[in-house]
Short mmCIF file of C-alpha atoms and ligand atoms in Angstrom, two decimals:
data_model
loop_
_atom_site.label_atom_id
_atom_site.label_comp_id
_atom_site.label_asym_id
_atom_site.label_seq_id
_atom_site.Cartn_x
_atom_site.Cartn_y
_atom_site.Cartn_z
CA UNK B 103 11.48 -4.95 -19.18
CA UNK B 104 8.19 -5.57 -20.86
CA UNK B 105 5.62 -2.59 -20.98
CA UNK B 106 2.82 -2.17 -18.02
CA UNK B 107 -0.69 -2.86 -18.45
CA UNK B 108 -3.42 -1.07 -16.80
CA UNK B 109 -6.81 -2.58 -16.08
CA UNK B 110 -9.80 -1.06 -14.29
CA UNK B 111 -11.42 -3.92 -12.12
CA UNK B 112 -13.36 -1.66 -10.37
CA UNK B 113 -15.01 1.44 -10.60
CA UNK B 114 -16.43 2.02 -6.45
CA UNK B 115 -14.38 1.74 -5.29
CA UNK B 116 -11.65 2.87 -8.21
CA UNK B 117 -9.23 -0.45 -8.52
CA UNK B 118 -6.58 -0.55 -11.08
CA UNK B 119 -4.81 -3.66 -11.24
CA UNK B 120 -1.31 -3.03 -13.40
CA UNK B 121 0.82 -5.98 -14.82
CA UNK B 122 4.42 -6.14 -14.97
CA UNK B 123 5.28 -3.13 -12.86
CA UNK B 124 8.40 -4.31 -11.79
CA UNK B 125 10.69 -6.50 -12.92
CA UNK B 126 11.79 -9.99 -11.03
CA UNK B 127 15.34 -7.72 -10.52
CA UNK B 128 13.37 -4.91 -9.19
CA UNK B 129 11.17 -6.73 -6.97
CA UNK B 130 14.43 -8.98 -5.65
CA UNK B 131 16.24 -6.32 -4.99
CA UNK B 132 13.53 -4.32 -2.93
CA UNK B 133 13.62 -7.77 -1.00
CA UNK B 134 16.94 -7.65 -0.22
CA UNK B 135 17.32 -4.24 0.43
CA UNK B 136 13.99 -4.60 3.36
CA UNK B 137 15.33 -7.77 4.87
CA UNK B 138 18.22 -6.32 7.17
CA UNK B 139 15.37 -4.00 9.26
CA UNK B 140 12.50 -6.25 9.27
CA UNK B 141 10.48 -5.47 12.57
CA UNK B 142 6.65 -6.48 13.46
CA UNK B 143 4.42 -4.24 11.85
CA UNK B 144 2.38 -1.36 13.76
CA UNK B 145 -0.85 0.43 12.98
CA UNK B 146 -1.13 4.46 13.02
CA UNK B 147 -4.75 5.35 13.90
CA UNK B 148 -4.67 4.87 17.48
CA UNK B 149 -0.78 6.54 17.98
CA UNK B 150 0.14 8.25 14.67
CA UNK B 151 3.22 9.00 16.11
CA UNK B 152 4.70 5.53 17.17
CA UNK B 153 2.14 3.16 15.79
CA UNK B 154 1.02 0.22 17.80
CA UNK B 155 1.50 -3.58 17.37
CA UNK B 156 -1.64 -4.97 17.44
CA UNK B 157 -3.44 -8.04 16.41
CA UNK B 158 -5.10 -6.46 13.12
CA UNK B 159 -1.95 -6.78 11.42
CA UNK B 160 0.16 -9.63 11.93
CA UNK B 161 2.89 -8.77 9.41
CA UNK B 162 6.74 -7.80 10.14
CA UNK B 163 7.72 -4.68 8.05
CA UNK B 164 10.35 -1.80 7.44
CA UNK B 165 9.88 1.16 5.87
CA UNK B 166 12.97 2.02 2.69
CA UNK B 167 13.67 5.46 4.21
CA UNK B 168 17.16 5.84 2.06
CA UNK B 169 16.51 6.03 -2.11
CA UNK B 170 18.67 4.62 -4.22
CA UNK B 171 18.44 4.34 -8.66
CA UNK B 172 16.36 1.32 -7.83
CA UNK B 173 13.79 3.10 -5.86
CA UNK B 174 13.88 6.71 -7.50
CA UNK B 175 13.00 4.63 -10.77
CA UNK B 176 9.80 2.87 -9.12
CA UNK B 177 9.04 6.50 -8.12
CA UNK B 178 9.45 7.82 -11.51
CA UNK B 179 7.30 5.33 -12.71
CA UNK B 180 4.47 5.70 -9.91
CA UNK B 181 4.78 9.17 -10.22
CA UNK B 182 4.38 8.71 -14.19
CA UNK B 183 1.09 6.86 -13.30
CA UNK B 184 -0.79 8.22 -11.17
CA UNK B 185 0.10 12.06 -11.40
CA UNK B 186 0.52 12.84 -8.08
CA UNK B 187 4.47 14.31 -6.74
CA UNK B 188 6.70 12.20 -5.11
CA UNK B 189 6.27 14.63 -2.20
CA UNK B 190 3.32 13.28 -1.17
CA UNK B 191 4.63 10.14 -0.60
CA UNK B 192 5.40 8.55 2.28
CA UNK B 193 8.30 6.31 1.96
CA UNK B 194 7.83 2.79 0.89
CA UNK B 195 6.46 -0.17 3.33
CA UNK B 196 7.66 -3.24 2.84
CA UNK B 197 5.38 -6.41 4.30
CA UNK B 198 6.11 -9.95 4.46
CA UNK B 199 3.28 -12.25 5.86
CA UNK B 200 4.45 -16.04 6.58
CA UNK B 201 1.72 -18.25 7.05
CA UNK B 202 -1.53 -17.60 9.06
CA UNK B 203 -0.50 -13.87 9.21
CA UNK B 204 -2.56 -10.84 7.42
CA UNK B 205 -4.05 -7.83 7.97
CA UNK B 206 -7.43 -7.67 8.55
CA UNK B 207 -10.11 -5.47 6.94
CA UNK B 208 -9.14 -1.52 7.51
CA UNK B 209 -9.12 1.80 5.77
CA UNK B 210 -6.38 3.75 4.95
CA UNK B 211 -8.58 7.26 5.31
CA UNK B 212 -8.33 9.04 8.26
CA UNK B 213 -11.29 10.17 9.97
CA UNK B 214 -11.38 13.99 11.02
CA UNK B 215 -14.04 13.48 13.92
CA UNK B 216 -11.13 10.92 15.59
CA UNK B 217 -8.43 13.09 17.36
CA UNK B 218 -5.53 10.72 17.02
CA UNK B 219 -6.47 10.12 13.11
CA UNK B 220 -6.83 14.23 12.93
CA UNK B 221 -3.06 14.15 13.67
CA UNK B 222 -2.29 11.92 10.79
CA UNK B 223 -4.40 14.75 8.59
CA UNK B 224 -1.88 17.41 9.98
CA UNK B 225 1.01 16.30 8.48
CA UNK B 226 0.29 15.96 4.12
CA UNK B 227 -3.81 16.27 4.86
CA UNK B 228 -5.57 12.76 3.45
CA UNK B 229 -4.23 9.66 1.89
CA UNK B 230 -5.45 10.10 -1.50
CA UNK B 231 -4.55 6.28 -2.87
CA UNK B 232 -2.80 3.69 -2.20
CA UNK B 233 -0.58 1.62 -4.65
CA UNK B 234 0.55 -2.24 -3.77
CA UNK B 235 3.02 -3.87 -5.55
CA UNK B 236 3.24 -7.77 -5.00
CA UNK B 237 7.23 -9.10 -4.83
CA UNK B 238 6.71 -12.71 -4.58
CA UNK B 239 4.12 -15.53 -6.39
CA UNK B 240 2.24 -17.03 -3.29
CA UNK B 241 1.67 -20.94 -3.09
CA UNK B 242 -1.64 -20.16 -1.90
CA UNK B 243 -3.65 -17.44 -0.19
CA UNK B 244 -2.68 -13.71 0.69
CA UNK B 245 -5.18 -12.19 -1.46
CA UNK B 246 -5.98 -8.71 -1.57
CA UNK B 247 -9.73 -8.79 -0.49
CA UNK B 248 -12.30 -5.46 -0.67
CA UNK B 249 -14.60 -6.80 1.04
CA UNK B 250 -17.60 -4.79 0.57
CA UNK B 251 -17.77 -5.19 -3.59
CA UNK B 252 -16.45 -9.01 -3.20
CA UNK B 253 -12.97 -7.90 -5.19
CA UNK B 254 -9.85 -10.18 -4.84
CA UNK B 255 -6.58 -9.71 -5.43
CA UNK B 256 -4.38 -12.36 -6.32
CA UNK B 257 -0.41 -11.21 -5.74
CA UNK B 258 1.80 -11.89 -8.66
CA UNK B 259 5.21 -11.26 -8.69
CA UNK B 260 5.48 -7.96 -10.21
CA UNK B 261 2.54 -6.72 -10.62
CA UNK B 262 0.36 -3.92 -8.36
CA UNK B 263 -2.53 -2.73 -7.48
CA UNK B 264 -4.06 1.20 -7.60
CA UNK B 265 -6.72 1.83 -5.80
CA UNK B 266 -8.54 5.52 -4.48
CA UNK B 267 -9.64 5.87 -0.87
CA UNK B 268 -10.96 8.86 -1.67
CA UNK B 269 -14.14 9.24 -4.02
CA UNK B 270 -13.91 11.82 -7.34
CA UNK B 271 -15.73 14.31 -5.57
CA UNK B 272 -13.05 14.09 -2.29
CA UNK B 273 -15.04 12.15 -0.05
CA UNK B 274 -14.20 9.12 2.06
CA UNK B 275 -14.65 5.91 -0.18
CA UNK B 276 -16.50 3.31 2.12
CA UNK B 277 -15.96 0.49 -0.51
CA UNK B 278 -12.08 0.93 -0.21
CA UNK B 279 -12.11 -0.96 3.05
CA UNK B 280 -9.58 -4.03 2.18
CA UNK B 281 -7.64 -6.63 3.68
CA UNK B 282 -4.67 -8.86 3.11
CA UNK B 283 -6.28 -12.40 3.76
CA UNK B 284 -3.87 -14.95 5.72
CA UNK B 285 -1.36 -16.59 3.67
CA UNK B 286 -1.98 -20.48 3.58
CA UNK B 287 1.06 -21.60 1.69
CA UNK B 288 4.41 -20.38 1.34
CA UNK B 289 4.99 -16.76 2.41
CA UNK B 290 4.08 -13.11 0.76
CA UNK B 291 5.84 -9.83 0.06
CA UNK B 292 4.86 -6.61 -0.69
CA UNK B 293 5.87 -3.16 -0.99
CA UNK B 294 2.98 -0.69 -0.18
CA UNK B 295 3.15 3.44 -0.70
CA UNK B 296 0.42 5.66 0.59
CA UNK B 297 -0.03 9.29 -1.00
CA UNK B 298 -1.76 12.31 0.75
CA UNK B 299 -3.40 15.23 -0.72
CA UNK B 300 -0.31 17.34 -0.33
CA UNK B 301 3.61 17.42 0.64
CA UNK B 302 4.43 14.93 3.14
CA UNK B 303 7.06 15.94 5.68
CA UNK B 304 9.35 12.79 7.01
O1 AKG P 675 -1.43 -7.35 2.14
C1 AKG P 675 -2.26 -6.84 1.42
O2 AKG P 675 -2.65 -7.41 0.39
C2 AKG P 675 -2.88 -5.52 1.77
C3 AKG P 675 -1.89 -4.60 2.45
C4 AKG P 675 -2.55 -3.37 2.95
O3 AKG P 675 -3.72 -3.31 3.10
C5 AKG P 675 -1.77 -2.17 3.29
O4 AKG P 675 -0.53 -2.24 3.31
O5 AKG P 675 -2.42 -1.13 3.57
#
């Protein structure tokens, strides 16, 4: 497998787009292992215990609750990048978006002053950043949008995205509001992990 490469495309909010993360194998096989327990995809802020399924996100998803040497050497690597323990993980999301489906612009903060976000906060405190990793080349559309500093995204099998929802100094990054826009051709997968400020309990 060729070497990563890191670039910084932006800096508010803090982007990092890295190429070749995973190999074609890797990314395949992540496929493959998600397809069996594919389910339509629920958001946490308004039950953080269940989720709901709601029109913001029209995706079906699983989470990869079992590791195996495929995934504990993507964690090794994330870990390697981003210096932050496994622990703090939550396990990995996969999402795959046919046409017309996305999800729309959201944050992946929680918000103290809203109780059923609070809960979310109880359990591994904030999610720190975010990382993306794109399994499939989409014919067209499916981007990765932040809205608010006109940043897109385009997924390419293999590569992934970094990005902070959190500013330096620990607040709330506005700016790291983002959206998957709706995939006009073909069909998208991705695997998406979330890390919190400390140990996450599953
Ligand atoms: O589909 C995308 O490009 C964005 C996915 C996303 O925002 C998320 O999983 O939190």
């Amino acid at each position: 497998m060729k070497d990563f490469e890191i670039v910084q495309v932006s800096k508010d909010p803090r982007v990092f787009e890295i190429k070749n993360f995973l190999s074609d194998f890797e990314c395949d096989a992540i496929i493959t292992k998600a397809i069996p327990n594919m389910c339509p995809s629920r958001v946490v802020e308004e039950d953080p215990l269940n989720g709901v399924i709601h029109a913001q996100r029209t995706s079906t998803g699983t989470f990869l609750l079992m590791s195996d040497t495929i995934v504990t050497k993507i964690e090794d690597r994330i870990e390697n990048l981003i210096k932050i323990p496994r622990q703090n993980g939550e396990h990995f999301n996969v999402l795959h978006y046919d046409v017309g489906q996305e999800y729309k612009p959201h944050y992946d903060y929680f918000l103290h002053e809203e109780e059923t976000q609070r809960l979310q906060l109880k359990n591994g405190g904030q999610r720190v950043c975010t990382v993306i990793v794109y399994l499939n080349n989409v014919e067209d559309g499916g981007v990765t949008v932040f809205p608010n500093v006109n940043l897109q995204i385009i997924p390419q099998k293999g590569n992934a995205i970094l990005f902070y929802n959190i500013k330096e100094d620990g607040q709330i990054d506005h700016n790291s509001l983002h959206s998957g826009a709706p995939v006009l051709k073909g069909s998208k997968w991705i695997v998406t992990k979330w890390f919190r400020e400390n140990h996450y309990t599953f």
